[in-house]
Each structure stands twice: as C-alpha cells, then as structure tokens.
Coordinates of N, CA and C in Angstrom, one line a residue:
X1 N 52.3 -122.4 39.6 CA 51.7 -121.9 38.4 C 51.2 -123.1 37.6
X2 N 50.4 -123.6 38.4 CA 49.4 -124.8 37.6 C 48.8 -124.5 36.6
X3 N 48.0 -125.6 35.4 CA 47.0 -125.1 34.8 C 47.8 -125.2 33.1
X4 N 49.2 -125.0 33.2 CA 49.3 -125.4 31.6 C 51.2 -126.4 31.8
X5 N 50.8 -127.1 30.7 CA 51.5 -127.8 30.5 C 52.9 -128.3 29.8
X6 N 52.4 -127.1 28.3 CA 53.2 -126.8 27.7 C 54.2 -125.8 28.1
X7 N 55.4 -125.8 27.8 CA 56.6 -125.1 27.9 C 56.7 -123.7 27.0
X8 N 56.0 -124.3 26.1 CA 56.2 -123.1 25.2 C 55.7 -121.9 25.9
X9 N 54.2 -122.5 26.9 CA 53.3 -121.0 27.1 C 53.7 -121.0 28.6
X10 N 54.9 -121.4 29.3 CA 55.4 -121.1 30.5 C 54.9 -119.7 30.7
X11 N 55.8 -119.0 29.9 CA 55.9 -117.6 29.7 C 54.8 -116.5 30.3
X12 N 53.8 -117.4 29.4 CA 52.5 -116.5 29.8 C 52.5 -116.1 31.2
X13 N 52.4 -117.5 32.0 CA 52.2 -117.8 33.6 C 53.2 -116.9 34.3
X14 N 54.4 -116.5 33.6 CA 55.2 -115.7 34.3 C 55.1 -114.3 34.2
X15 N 54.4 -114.1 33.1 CA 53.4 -112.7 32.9 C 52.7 -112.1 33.8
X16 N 51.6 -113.2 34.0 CA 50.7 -113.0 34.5 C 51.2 -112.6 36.4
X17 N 52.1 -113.7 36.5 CA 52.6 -113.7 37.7 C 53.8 -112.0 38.4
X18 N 54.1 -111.8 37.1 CA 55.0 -110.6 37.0 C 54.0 -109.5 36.9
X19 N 53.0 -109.5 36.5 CA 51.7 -108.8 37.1 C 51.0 -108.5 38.2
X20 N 50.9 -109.5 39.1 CA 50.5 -110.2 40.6 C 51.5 -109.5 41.4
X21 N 52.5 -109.3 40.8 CA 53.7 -109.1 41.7 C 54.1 -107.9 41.8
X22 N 53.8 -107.7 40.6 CA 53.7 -105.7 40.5 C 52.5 -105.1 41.0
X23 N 51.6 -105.4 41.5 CA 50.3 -105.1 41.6 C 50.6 -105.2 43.7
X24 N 51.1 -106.3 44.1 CA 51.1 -106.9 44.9 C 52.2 -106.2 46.3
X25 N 53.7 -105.8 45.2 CA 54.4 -105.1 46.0 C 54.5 -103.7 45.7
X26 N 53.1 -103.2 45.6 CA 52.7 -101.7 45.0 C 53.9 -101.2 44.1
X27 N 54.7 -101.5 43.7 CA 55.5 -101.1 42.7 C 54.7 -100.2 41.6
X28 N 55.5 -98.6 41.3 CA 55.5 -97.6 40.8 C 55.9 -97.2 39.0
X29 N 55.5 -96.8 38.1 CA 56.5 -96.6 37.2 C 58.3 -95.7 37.5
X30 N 59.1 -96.4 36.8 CA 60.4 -96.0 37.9 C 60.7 -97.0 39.1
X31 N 60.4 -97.8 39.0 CA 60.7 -98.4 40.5 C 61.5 -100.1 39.4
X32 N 62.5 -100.4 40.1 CA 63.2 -101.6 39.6 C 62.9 -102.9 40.0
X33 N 62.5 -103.9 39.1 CA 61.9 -105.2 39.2 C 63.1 -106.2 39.4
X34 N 62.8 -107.3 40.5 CA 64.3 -108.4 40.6 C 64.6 -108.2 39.2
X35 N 66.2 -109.2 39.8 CA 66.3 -109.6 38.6 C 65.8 -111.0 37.5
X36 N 66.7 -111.5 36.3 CA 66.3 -112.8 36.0 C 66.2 -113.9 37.1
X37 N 67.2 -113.4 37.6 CA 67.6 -115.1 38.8 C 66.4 -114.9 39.8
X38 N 66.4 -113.9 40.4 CA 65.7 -113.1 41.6 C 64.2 -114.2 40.7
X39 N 63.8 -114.0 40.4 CA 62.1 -113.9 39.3 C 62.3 -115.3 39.3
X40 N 63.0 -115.8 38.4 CA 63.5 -117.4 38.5 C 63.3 -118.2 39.3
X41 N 64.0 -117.7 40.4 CA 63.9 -118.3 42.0 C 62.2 -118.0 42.6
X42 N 62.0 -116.9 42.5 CA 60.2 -116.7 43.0 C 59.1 -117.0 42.5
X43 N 59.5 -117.6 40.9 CA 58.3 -118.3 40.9 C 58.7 -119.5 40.3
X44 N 59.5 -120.1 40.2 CA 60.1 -121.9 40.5 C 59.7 -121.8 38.8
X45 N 60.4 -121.3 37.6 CA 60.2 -121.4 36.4 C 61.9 -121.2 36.0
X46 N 62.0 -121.1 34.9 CA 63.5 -121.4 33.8 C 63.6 -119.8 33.5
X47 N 65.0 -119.7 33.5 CA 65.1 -118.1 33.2 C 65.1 -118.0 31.7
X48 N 64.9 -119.0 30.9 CA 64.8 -118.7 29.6 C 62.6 -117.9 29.5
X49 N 62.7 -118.5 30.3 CA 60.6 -118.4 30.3 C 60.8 -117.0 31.0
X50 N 61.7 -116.4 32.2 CA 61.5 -115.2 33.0 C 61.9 -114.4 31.4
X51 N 63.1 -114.6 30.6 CA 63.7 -113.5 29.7 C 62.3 -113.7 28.8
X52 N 61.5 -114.6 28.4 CA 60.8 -114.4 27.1 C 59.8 -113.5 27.5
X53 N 59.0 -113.3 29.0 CA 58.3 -112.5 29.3 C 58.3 -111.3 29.6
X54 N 60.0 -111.2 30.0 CA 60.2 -110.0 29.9 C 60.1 -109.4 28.7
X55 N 60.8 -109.7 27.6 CA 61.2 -109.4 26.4 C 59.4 -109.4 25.9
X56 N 58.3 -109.7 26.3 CA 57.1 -109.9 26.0 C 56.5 -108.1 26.5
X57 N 56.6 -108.1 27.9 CA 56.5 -107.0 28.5 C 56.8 -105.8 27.5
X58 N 58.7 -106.0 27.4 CA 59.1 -104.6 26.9 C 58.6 -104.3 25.7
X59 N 58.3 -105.1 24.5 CA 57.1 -104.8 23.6 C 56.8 -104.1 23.6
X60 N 55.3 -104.5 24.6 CA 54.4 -103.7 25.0 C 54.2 -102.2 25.4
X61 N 55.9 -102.1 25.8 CA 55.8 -100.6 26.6 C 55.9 -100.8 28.1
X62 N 55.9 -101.7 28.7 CA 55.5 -101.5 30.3 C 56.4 -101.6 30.8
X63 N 57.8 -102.0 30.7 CA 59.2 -102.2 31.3 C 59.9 -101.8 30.5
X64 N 61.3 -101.7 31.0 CA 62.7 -100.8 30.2 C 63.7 -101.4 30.8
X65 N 64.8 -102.0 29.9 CA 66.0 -102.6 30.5 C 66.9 -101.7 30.3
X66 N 67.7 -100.7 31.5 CA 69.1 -100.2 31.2 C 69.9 -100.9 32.0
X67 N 70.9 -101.1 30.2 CA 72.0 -101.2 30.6 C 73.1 -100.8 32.1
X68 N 73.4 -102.1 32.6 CA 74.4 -101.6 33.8 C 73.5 -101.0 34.9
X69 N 71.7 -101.4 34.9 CA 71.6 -101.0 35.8 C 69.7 -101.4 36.2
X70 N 69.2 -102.3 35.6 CA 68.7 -103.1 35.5 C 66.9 -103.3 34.6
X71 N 66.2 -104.0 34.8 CA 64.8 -103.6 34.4 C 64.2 -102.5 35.3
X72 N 63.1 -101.9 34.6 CA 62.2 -101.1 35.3 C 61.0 -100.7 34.7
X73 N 60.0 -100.5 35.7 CA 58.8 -100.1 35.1 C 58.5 -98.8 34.8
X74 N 58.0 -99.0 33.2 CA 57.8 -97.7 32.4 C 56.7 -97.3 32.3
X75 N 56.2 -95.6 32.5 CA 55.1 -95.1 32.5 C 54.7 -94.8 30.8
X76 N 53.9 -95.7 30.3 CA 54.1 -95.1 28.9 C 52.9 -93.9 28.5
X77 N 52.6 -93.4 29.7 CA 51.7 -92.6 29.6 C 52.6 -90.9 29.6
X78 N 54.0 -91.3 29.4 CA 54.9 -90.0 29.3 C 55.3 -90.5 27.7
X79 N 55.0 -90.7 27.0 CA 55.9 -91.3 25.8 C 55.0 -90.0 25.0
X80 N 56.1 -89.3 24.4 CA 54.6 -88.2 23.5 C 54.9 -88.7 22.0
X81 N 55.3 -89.8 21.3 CA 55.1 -90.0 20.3 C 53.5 -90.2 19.4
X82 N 52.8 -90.6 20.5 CA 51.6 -90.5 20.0 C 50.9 -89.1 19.3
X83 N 51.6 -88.0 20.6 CA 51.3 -86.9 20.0 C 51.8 -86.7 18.6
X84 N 53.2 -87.1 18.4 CA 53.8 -86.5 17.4 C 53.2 -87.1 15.7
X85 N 53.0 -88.7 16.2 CA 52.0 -88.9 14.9 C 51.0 -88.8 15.3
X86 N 49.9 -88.0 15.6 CA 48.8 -87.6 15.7 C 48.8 -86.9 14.9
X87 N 49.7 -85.6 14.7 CA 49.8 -84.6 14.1 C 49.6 -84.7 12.5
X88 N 50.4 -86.0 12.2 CA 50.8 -86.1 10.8 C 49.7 -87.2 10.4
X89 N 49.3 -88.1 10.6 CA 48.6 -88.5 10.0 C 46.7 -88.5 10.1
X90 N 46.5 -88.0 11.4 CA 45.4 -87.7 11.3 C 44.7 -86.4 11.1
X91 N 45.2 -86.1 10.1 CA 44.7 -84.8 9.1 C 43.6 -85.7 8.1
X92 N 44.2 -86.7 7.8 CA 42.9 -87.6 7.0 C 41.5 -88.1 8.1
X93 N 40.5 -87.4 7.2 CA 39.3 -87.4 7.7 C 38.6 -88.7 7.9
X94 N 38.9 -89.8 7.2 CA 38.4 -91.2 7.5 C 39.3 -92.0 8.0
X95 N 40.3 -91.6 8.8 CA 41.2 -91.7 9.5 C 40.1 -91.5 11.1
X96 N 40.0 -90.1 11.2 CA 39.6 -89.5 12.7 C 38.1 -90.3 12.5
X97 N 37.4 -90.5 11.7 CA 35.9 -91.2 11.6 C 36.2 -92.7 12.0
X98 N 37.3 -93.3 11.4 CA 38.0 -94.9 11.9 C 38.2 -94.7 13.5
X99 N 38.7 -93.7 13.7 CA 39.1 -93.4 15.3 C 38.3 -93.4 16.1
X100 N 37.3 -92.6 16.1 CA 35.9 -92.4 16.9 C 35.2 -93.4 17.0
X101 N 35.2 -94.6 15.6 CA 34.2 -95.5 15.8 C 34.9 -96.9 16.8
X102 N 36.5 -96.4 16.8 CA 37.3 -97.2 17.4 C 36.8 -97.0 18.9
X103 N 36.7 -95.9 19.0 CA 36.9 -95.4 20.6 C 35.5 -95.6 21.4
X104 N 34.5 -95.0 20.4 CA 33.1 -95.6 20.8 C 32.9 -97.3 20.7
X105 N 33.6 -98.3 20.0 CA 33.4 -99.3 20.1 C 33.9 -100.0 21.4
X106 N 35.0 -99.3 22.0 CA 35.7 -100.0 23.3 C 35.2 -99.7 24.3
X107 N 34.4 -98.3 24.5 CA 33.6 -97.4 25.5 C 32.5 -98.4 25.9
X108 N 31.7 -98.5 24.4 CA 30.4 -99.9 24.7 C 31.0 -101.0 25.6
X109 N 32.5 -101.8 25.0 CA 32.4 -102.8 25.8 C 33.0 -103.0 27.1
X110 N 33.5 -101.4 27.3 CA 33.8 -101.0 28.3 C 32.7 -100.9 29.6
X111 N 31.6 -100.4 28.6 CA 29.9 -100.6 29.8 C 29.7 -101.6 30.1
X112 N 29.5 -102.4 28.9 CA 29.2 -103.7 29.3 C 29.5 -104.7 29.8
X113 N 30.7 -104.8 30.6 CA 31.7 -105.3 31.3 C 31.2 -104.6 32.8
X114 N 30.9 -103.2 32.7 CA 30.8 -102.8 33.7 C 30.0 -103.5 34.4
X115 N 28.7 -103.2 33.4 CA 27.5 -103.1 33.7 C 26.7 -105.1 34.3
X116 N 28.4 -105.6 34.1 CA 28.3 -107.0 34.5 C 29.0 -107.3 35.7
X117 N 29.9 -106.8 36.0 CA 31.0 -107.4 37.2 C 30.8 -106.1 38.3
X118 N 31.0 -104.7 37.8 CA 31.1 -103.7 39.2 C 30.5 -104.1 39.8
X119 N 31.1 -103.5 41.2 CA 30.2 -103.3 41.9 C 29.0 -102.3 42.3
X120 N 28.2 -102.6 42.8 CA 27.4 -101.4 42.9 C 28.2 -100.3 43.9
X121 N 28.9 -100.7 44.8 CA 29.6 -99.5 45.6 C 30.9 -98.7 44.4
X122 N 31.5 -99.4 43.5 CA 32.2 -99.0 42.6 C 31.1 -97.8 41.8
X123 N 30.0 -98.4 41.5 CA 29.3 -97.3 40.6 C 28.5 -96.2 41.3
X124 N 28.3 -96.6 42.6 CA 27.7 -95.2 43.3 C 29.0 -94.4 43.6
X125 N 30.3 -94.6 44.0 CA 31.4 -93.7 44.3 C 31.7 -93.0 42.6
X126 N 31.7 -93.6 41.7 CA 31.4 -92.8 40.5 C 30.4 -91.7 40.2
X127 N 29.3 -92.6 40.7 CA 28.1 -91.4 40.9 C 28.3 -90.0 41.7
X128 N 28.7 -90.4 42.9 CA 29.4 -89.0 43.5 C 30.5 -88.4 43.5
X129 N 31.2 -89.3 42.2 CA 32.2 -87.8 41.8 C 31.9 -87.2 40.8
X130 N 31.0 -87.6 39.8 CA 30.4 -87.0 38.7 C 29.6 -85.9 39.1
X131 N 28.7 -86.0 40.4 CA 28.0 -85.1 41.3 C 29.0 -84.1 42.0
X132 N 29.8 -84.3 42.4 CA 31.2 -83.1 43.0 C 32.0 -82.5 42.3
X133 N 32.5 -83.1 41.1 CA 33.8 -82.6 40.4 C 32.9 -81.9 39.2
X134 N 34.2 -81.2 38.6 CA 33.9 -80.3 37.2 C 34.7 -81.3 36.7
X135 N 34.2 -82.0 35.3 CA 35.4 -83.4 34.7 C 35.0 -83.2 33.4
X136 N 36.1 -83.8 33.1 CA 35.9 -83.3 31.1 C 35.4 -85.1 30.5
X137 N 34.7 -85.3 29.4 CA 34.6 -86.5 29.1 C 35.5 -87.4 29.4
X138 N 36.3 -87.4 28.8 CA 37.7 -88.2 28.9 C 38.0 -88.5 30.7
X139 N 38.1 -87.8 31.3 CA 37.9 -88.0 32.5 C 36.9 -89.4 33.2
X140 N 35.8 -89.2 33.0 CA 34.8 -89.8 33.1 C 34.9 -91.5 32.3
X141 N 35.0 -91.2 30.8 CA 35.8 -92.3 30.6 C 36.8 -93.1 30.5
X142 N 38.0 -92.9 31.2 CA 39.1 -93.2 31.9 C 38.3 -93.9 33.2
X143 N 37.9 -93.8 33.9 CA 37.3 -94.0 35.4 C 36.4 -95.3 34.8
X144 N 36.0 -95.1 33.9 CA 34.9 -96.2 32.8 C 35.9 -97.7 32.7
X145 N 36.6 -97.4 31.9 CA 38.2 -98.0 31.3 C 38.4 -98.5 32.5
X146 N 38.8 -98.1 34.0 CA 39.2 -98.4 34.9 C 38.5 -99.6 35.4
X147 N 37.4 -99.3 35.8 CA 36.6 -99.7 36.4 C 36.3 -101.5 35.9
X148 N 36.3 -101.4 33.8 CA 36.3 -102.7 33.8 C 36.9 -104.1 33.9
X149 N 36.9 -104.5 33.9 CA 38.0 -105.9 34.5 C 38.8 -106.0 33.6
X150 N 38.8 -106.0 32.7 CA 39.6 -106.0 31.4 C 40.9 -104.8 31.2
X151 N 42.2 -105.2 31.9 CA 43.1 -104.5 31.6 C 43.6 -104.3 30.5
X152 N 43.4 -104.9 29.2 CA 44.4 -104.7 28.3 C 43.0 -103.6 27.1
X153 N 41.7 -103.8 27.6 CA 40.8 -102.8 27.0 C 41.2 -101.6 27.6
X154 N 41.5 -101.7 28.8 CA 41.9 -100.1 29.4 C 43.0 -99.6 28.6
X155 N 43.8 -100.5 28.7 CA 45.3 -99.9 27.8 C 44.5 -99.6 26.4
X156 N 43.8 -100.3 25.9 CA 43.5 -100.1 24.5 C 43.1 -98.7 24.2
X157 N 42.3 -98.5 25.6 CA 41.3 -97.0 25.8 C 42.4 -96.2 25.3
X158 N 43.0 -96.3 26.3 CA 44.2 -95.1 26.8 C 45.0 -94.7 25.5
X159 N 45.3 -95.7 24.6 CA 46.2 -95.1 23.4 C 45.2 -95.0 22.4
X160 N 44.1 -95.1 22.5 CA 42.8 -94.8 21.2 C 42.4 -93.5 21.5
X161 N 42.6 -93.2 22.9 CA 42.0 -91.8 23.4 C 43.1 -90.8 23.2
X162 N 44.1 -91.1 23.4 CA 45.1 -90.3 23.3 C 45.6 -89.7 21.8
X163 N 45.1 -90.8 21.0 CA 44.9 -90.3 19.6 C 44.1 -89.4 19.3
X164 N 42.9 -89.5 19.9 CA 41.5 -88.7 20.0 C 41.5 -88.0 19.9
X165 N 42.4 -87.1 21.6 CA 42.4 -86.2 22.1 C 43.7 -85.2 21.2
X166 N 44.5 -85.6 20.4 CA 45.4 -85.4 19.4 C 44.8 -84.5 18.1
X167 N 43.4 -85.6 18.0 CA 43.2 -84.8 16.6 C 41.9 -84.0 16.9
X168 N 41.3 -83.7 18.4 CA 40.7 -82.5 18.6 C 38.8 -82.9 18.6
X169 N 38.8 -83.9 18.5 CA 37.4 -84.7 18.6 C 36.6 -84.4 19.8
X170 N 35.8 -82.9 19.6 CA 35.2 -82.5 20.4 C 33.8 -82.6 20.7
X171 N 33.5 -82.8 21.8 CA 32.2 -83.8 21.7 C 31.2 -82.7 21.8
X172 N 29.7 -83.1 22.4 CA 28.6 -81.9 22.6 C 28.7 -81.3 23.7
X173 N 27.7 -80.5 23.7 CA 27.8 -80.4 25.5 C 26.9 -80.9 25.9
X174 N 27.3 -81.8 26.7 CA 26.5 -83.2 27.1 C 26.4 -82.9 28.7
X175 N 25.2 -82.7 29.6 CA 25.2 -82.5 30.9 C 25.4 -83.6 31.7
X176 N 26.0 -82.8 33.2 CA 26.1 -83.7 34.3 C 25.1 -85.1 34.2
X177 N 23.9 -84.8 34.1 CA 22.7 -85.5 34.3 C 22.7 -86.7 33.4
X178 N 23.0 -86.5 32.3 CA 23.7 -87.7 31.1 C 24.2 -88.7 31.2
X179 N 25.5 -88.0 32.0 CA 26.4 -89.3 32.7 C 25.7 -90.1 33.7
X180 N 25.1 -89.6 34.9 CA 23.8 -89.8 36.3 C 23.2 -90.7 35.5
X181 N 22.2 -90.7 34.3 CA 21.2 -91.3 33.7 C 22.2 -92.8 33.0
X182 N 23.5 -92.4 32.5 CA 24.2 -93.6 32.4 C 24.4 -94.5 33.8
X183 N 25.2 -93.9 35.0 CA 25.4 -94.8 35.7 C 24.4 -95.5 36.4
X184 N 23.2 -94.7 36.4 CA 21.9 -95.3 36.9 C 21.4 -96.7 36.6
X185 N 21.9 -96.8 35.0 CA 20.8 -97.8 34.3 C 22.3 -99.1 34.3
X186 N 23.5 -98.4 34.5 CA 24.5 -99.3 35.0 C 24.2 -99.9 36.6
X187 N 24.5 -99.2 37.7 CA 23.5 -100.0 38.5 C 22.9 -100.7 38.6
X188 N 21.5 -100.3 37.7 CA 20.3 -101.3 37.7 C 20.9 -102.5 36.9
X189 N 22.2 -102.5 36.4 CA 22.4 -103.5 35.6 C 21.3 -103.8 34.0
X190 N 20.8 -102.8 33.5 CA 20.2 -102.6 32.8 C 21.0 -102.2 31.5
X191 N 21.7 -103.2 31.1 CA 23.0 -102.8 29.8 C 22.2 -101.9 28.0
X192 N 21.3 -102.3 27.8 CA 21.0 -102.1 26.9 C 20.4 -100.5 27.0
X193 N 19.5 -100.0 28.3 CA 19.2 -98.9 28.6 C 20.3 -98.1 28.3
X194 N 21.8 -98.5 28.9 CA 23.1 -97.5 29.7 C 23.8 -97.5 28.0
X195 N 24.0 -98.4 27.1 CA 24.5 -98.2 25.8 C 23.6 -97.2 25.3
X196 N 22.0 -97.1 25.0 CA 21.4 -96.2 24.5 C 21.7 -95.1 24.9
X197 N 21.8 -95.1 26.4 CA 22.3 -93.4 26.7 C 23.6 -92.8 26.8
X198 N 24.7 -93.7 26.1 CA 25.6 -93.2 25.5 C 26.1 -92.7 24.6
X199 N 25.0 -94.1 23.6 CA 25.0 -93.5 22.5 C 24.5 -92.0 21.7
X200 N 22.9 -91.9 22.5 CA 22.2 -91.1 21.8 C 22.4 -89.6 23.1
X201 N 22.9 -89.4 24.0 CA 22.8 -88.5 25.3 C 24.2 -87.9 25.6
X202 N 24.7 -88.9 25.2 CA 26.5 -88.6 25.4 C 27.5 -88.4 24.1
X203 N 27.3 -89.3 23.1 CA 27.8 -89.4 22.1 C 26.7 -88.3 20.8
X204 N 25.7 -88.5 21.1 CA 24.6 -87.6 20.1 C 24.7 -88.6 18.4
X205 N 24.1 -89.7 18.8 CA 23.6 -90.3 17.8 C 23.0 -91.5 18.0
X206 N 22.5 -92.1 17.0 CA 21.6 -93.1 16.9 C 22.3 -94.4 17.0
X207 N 21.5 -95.5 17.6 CA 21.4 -96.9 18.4 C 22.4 -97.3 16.9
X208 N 21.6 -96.8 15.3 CA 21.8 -97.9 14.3 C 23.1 -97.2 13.8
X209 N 23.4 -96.5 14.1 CA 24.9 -95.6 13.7 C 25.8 -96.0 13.5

C-alpha cells in the first residue's frame, strides 16, 4: 500500500483495500469479513489503522459488528428508515423541489462520467435491455448510477432516489425511444447532446432550468 506516507491516512489505504477484497472474494451482504488480526496480517498495516476503517465503514452503513460473533457486510438497501422519514418530512414542498434538483444534478454527472469512461459494449448491452425489458425510470437510472466509475455517486444515487421514490415524484411519460436517443449520443460520446436529452425528453424541461 504505497503512495502515502502519513499514518494518520493509513486508514484510507485500508479502506480502499477492504474494498478490493470485498469485490475480489465476491463477498455478499451477510457474509462475515476476517477479523482485526486476520486484515492486519493481509495487508501488513497496524490494527489500530484496520479498527479506524472499520469504524469508518460502519458509519457509512456498509458493515455491522455483532457482538460474540463478528463483522459483517450490511445490505443498507433493507434499512426502511428512509422510508419512514420520507413520510414526515417531505410533505414540505421546497423540500421535494431541493430533492429533484438533487437527483437531477447527480443523474447529469452520472452521464457525464459515463459518457467519458464506458464502454461502448457497456452502452450497447444497456441499449438492448431498454429494447427488451418493460423498466420503470428508476430502473434505467440505477443501471446509469452503475455503470459510472464513481461508487460513492452511485451510493449517493441510491439514497437521493430512495427519498424520491418516498415522496411520489412522478415523472412524464417519457418513451422507450428517449432513453435510445440518450444512449445514442452517449456512445457517440457526444455529452452535451445526451444531457439535453435528459433534460428536455426525459426530465421535460429546459437546458436553463
């Protein structure tokens, strides 16, 4: 774990590494991670640096330490608190308007990410399931979220949308052919075309909005 020198930001490196490693040994939500020593020993760091990232993790939501029986990875995609304050606080209308501009603003840089690193075989297999499947937006944008290199925007997606979809933010009816005309001008790597046609084809409004 070359590359930093400081102690303080060990941690990071063991993050990042505790990511590699969960990615690496297909590990599941529900499935149990070494332990400190175990982690310690496999990536030649201090178990004071393995506990700060863990304790960095569980923050986040992505792991759970029980008692007597060890860490594990947590699906926070079962957690329904979101639902429950969804309920309550987004009854205020410049609340759900803050939201939408939230969720359209990560969507854009969600394209534009795409519309820089995918691959083109990543965006034609998109193409043909938008062509095969019956999919709801959120669908489609999830797959978007996915697709960009930026994991912690996908996470961002996922709990912005989940709000979204909470307070009932229903969009137009926006055709198959919309989405097609988006991934197209993604392909061509043509970013500026693919934001217009989300904006004004998918979303139903203007570039200056």
């Amino acid at each position: 774990m070359a590359g930093r020198t400081s102690s303080s930001k060990i941690y990071l490196d063991v993050v990042e590494s505790l990511r590699s490693m969960i990615e690496a040994d297909s590990l599941l939500p529900g499935d149990k991670i070494p332990s400190e020593r175990e982690l310690s020993d496999r990536f030649n760091v201090g178990r004071s640096s393995v506990r700060e990232a863990l304790r960095a993790l569980e923050l986040l939501g992505l792991i759970e330490t029980r008692r007597g029986e060890g860490t594990f990875i947590r699906d926070f995609q079962e957690h329904k608190l979101v639902e429950l304050l969804g309920t309550f606080f987004l009854q205020d209308k410049k609340v759900q308007e803050d939201l939408a501009e939230t969720k359209r603003l990560i969507e854009i840089d969600c394209l534009r990410i795409v519309a820089f690193f995918a691959t083109a075989e990543d965006i034609k297999r998109l193409m043909a399931w938008v062509k095969a499947d019956k999919f709801h937006d959120d669908d489609f944008f999830l797959r978007i979220a996915i697709m960009n290199r930026n994991r912690l925007l996908e996470r961002i997606w996922r709990i912005v949308n989940s709000y979204a979809r909470t307070s009932e933010m229903v969009q137009g009816n926006v055709k198959k052919e919309d989405y097609l005309a988006l991934l197209t001008y993604l392909l061509e790597r043509d970013e500026e075309k693919a934001i217009e046609t989300y904006l004004i084809r998918i979303r139903n409004m203007s570039k200056g909005e």
